[in-house]
Short mmCIF file of C-alpha atoms in Angstrom, two decimals:
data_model
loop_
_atom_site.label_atom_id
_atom_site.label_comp_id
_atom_site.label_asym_id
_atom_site.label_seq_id
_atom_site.Cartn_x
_atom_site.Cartn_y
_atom_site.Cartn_z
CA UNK F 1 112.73 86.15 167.88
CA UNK F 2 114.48 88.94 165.87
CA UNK F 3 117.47 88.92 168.81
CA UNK F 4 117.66 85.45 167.62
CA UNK F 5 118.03 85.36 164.21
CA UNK F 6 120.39 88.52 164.20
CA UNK F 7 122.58 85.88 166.49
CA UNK F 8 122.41 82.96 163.98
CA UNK F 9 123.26 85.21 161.22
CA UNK F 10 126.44 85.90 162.86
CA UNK F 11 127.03 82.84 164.36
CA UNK F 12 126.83 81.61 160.48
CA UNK F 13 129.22 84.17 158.84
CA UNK F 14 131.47 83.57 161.75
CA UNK F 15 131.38 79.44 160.80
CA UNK F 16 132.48 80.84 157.22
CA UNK F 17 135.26 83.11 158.15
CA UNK F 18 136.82 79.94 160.12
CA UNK F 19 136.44 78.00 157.11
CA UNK F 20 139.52 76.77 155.62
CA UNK F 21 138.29 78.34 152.01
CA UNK F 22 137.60 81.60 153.46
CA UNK F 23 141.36 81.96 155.82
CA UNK F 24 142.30 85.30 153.55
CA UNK F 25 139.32 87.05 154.18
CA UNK F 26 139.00 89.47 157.47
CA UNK F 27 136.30 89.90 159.52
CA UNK F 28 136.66 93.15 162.24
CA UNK F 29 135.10 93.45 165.58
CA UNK F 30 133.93 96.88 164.69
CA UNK F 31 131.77 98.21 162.51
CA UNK F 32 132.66 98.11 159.23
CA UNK F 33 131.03 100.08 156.48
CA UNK F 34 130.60 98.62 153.01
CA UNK F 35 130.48 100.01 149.35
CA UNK F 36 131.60 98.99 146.16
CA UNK F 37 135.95 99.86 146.72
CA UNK F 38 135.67 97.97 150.43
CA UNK F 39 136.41 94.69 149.04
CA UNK F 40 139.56 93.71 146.44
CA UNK F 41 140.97 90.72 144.55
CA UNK F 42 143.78 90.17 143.12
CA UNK F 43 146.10 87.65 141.58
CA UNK F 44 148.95 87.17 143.32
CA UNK F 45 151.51 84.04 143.02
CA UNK F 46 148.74 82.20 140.83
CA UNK F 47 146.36 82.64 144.30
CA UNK F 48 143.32 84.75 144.13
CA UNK F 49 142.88 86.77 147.67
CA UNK F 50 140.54 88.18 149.42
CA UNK F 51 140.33 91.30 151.63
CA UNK F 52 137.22 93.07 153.43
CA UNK F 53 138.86 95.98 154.37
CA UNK F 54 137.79 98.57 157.33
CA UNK F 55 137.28 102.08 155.25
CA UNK F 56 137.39 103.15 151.89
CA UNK F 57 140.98 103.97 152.27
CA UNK F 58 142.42 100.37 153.38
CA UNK F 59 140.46 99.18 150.79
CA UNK F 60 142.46 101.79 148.32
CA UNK F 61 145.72 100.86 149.84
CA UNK F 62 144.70 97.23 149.09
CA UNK F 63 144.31 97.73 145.66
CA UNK F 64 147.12 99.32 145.23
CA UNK F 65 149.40 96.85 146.53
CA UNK F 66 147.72 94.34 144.89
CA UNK F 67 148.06 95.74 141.36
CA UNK F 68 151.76 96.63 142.35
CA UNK F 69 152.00 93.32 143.25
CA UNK F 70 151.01 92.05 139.39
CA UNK F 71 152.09 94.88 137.20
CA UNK F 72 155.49 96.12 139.10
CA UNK F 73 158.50 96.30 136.75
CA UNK F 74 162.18 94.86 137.29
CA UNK F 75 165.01 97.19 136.97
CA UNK F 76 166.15 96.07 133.77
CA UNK F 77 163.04 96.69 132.08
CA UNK F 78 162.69 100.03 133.45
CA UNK F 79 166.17 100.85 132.55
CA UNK F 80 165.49 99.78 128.85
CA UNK F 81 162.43 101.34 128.51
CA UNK F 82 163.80 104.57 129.51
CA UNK F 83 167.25 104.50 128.31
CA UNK F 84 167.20 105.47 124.72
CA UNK F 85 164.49 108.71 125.46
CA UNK F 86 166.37 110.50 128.36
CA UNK F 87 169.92 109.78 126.50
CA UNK F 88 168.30 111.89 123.47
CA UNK F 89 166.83 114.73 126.10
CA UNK F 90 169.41 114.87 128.10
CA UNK F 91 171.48 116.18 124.88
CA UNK F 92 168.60 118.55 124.57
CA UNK F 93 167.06 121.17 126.91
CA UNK F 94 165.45 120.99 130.14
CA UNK F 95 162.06 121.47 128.71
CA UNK F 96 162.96 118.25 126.76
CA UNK F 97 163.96 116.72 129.82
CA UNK F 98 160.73 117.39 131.62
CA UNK F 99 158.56 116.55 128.90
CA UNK F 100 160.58 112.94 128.42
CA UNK F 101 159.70 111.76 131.88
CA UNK F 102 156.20 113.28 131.99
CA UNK F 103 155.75 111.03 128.96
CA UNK F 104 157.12 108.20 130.66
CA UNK F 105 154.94 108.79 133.54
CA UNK F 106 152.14 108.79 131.48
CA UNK F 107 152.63 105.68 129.79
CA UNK F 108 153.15 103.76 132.95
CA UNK F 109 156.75 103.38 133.02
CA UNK F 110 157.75 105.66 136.02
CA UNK F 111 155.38 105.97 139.02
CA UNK F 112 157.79 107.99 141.49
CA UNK F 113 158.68 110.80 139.15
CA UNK F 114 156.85 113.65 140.30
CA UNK F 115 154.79 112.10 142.47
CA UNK F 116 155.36 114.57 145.93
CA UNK F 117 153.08 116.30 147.49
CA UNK F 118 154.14 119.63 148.27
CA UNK F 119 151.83 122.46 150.68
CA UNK F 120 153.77 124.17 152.30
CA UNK F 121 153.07 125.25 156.09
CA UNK F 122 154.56 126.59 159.65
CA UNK F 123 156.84 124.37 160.91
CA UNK F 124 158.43 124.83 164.84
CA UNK F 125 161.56 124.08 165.93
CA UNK F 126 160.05 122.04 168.11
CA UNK F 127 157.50 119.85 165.41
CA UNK F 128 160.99 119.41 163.46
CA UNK F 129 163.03 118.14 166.64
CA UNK F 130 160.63 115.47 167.24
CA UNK F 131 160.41 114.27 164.09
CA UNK F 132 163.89 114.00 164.15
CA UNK F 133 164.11 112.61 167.86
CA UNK F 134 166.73 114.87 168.99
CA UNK F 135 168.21 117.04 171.69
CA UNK F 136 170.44 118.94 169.76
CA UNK F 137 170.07 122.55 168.63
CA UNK F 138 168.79 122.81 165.17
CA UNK F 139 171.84 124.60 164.14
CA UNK F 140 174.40 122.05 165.51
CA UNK F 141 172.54 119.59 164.56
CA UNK F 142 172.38 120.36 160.88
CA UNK F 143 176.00 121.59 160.69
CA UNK F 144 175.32 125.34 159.62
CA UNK F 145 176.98 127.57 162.51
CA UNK F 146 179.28 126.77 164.49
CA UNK F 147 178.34 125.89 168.66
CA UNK F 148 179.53 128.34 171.42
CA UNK F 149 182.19 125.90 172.10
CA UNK F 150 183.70 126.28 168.94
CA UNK F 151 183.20 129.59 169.14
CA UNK F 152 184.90 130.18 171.96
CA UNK F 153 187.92 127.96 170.65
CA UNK F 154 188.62 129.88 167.50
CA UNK F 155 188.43 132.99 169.51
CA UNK F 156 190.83 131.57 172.02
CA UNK F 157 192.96 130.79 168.86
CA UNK F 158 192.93 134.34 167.58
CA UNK F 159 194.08 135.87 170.45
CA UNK F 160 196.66 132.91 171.06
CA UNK F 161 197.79 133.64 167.51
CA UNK F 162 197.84 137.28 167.83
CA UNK F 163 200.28 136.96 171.02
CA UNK F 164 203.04 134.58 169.29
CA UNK F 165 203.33 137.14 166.61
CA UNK F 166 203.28 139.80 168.94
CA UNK F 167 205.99 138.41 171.40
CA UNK F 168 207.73 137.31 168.32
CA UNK F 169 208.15 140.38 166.58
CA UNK F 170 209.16 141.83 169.80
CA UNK F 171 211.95 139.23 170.08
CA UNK F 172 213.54 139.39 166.88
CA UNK F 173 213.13 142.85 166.21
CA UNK F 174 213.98 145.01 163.18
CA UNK F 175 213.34 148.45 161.09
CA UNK F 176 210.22 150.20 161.01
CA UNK F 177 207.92 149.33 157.92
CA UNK F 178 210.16 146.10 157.58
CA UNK F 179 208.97 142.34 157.06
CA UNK F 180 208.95 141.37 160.45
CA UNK F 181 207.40 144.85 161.66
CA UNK F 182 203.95 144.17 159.10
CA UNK F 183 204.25 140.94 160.41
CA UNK F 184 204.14 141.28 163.66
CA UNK F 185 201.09 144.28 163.13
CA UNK F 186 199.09 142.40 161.37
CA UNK F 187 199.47 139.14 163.84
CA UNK F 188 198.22 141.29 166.59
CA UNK F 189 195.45 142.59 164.36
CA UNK F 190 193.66 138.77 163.96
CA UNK F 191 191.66 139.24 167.35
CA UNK F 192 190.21 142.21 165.53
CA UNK F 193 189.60 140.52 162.09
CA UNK F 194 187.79 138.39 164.05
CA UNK F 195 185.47 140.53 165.90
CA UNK F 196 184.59 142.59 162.69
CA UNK F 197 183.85 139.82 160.73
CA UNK F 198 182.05 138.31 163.70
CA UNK F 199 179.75 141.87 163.67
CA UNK F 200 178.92 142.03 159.99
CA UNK F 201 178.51 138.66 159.07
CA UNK F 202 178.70 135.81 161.87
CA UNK F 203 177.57 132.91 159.75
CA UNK F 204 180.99 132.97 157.80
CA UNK F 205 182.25 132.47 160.70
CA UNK F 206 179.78 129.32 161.09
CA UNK F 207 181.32 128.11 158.13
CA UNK F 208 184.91 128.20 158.46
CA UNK F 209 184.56 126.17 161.46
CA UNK F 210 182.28 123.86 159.72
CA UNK F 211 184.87 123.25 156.84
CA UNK F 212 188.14 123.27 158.81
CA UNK F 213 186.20 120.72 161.26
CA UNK F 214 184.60 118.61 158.02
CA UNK F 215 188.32 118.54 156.26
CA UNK F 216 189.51 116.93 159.83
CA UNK F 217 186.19 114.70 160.71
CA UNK F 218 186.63 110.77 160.53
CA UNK F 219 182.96 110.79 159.24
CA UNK F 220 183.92 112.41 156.23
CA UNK F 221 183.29 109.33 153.53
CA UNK F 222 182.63 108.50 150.44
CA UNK F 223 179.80 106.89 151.87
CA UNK F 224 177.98 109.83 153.90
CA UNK F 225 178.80 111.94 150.88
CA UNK F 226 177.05 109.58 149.03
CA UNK F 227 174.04 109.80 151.19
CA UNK F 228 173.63 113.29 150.95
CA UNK F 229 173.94 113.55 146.46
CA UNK F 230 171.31 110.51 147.31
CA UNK F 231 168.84 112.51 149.11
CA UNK F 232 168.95 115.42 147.16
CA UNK F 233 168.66 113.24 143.79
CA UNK F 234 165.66 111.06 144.85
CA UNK F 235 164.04 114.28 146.46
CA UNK F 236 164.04 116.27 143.67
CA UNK F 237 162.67 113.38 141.02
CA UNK F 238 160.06 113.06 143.32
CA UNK F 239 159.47 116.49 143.24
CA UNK F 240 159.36 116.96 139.30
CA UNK F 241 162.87 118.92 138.94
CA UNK F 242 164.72 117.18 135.95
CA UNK F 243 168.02 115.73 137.01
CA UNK F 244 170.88 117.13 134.63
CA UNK F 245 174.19 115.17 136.03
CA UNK F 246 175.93 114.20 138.92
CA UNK F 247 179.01 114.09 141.27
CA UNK F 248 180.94 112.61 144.04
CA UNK F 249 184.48 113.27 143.67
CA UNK F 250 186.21 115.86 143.64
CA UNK F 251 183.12 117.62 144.50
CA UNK F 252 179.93 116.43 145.53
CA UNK F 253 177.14 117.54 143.89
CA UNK F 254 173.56 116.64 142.06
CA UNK F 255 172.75 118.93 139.70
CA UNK F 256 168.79 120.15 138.90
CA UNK F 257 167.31 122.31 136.45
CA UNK F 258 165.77 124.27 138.79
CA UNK F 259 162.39 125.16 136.30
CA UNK F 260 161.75 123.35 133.58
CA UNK F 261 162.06 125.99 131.30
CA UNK F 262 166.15 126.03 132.41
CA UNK F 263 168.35 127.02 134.85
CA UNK F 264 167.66 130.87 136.19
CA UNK F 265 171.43 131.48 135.59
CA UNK F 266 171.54 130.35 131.96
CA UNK F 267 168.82 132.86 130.86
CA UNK F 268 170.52 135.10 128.61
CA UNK F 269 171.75 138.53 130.39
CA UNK F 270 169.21 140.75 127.52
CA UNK F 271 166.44 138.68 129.28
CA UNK F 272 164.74 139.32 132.51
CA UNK F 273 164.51 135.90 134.39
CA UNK F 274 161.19 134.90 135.97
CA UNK F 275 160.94 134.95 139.66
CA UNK F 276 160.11 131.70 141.01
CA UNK F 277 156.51 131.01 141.74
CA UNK F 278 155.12 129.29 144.59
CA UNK F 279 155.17 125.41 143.56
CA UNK F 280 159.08 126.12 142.45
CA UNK F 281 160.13 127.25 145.66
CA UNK F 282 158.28 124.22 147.88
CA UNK F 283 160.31 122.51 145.47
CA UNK F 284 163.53 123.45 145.93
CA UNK F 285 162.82 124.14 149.48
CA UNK F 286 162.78 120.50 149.92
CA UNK F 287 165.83 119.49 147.42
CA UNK F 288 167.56 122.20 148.82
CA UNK F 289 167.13 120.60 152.61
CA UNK F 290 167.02 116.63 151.53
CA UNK F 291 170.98 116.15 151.46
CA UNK F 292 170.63 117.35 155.41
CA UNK F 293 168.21 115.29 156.24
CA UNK F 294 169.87 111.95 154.00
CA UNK F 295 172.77 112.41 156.03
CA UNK F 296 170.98 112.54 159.42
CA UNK F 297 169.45 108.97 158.33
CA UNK F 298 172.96 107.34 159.09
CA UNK F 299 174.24 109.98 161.27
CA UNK F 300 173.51 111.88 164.13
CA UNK F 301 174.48 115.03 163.02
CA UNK F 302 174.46 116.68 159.42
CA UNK F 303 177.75 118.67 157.92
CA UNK F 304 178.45 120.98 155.17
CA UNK F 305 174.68 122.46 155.86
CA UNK F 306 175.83 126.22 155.69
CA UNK F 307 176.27 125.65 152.03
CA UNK F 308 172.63 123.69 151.30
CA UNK F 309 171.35 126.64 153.43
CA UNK F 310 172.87 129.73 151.18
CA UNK F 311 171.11 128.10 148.06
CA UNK F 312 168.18 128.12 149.93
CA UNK F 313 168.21 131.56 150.32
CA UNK F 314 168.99 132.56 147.06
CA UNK F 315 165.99 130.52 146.06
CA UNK F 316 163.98 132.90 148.52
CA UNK F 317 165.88 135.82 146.98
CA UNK F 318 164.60 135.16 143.43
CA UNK F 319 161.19 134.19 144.34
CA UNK F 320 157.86 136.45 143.94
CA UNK F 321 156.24 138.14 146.30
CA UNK F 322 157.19 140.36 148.93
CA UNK F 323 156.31 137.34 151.77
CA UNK F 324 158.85 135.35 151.38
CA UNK F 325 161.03 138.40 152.52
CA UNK F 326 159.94 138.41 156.18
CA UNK F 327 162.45 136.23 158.47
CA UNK F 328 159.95 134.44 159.72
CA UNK F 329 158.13 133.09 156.84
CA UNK F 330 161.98 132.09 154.98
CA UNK F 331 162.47 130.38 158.75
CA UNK F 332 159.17 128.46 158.14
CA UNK F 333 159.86 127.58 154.57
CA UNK F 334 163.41 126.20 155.44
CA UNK F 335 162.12 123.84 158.36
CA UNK F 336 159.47 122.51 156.06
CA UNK F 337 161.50 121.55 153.76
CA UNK F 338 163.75 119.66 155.63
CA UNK F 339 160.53 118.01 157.33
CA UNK F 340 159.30 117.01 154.02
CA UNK F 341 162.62 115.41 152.79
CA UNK F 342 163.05 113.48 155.77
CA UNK F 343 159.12 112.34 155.49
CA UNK F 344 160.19 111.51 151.49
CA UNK F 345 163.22 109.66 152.42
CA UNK F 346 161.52 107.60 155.54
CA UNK F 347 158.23 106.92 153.24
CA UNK F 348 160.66 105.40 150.36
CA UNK F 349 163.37 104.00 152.28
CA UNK F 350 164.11 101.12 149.52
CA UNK F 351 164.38 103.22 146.79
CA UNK F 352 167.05 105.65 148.57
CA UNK F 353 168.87 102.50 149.55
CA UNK F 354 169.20 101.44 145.92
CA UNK F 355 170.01 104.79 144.59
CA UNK F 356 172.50 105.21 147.29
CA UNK F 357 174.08 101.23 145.97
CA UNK F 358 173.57 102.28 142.44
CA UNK F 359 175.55 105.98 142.96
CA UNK F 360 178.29 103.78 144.84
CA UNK F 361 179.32 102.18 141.81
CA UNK F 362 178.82 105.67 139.82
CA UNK F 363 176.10 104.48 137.71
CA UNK F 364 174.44 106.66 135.00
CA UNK F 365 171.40 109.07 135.40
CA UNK F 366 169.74 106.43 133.23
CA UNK F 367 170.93 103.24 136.23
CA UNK F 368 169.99 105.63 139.22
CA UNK F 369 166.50 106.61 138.14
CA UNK F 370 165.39 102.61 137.24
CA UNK F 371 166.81 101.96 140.73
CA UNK F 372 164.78 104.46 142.23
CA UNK F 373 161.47 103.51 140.05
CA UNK F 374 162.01 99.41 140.50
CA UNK F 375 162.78 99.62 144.47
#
């Protein structure tokens, strides 16, 4: 008798759930477990709606969209709300700066600003490969050392150079100690330039090839550059680092505070600068990596990386702590950083679209940030 009035209960809620007044709201073949956050309503389109959600975390993610949904703010009314506060900060210092968009925050203007979460942790080559569904090496594939390919070429250069000055010199001849005699050495001294710049320090030679191959490479737009001052700009609001300006031509560049208290460079020279601290360095771990990783969302492989990668490690270089020091550890660092700006940019693809179309037409700090905040 229980059996069957467990089976008309059910049979009855089912009748309800098929009713035509009832069509929003979801009823699982599982289990579902019930407290006060598992069911929301909202107004939406001048409909109320109705959702029994599974766990307490769809029901979160419910509510959340639905309040989106009511209170979400256009671009122009972002832009005017913020306009007039960061134009007076900006003038000021980065404290200022900071402080103005923490304010905003807080008043329910900006939602994005600051809003990462950062922990740093061990990250393979391998974890970082997949995420980026690639074969490639990491180092080709982020454009910071040349392949053994290129290698090889601009060694068979060098020694292809070395012989026309050689045979040259030997042609036309002349006095000992005379133009074409220093000429001629010095030709046949490239091979050995070469190899001893090779030996001391072999990722400048990673980055000549990377330039003189970037100056040359078809792929070299506005448009990817734009992709890359995107990344780094919406990674680093997210991350809390108050934008200061900037650039696409002649040089690319976005340009950070990198504390809030100021730049580590602008500290007067009678001071001793503060070593960054943990939470600075996740930080601009993942700034630092974000162009990378904006490019490789339109690409399949990243350039100008060697450059992204020498901040980096002047970051680790000025940090506390004697851990950061060990290869390993800076090795870790770097490939979580670039697996948290790629998660950033994939989680928030809209609003790096519309920065990206907003940059394009070189619109102010101001214009990028209520594109970012209204996508």
């Amino acid at each position: 008798r229980r059996m069957s009035t467990k089976i008309a209960a059910l049979a009855c809620l089912l009748v309800i759930a098929g009713s035509p007044s009832a069509h929003a709201f979801q009823l699982l073949s599982t289990p579902m477990r019930l407290h006060n956050a598992a069911t929301s309503s909202a107004t939406a389109n001048g409909r109320s709606f109705f959702r029994a959600a599974s766990s307490p975390r769809s029901a979160t993610i419910v509510m959340q969209a639905a309040e989106e949904a009511v209170t979400k703010k256009s671009k122009s009314e972002i832009l005017a709300a913020i306009s007039k506060p960061l134009a007076e900060s900006m003038d000021s210092t980065a404290e200022k700066v900071y402080d103005t968009l923490e304010g905003l925050k807080e008043q329910g203007v900006l939602s994005k600003w600051n809003s990462a979460a950062l922990r740093a942790r061990p990250v393979s080559q391998n974890e970082l490969k997949r995420e980026l569904k690639t074969e490639f090496s990491l180092d080709e594939l982020l454009g910071i050392s040349g392949t053994p390919d290129d290698l090889k070429g601009l060694t068979i250069a060098a020694f292809a150079l070395s012989a026309f000055f050689g045979i040259g010199g030997s042609i036309i001849g002349g006095e000992t100690g005379g133009f074409v005699y220093w000429v001629t050495y010095l030709g046949g001294g490239i091979p050995l330039i070469l190899l001893g710049v090779g030996s001391v320090a072999p990722g400048a030679i990673g980055a000549l090839i990377g330039n003189i191959q970037w100056q040359f490479d078809s792929t070299n737009t506005k448009e990817r550059r734009i992709r890359h001052e995107a990344a780094h700009m919406l990674c680093g609001y997210m991350c809390g680092l108050p934008i200061e300006a900037y650039s696409l031509e002649p040089t690319p560049a976005c340009y950070f505070y990198d504390r809030r208290e100021g730049n580590i460079a602008d500290i007067e020279e009678w001071k001793k600068p503060r070593p960054f601290d943990e939470e600075e360095v996740n930080k601009l771990s993942v700034v630092c990596m974000s162009g990378l990783m904006g490019e490789l969302t339109a690409y399949d492989k990243a350039d100008g990386g060697q450059g992204d990668l020498e901040q980096l490690q002047e970051v680790f270089f000025r940090a506390e702590g004697d851990r950061i020091r060990k290869p390993n550890v800076r090795e870790d660092q770097t490939r979580w950083g670039a697996l948290r700006s790629l998660r950033i940019l994939d989680e928030n693809k809209a609003a790096f679209e519309a920065l990206c179309a907003a940059m394009a037409e070189e619109a102010s700090v101001e214009d990028c940030i209520a594109a970012i905040e209204a996508a």
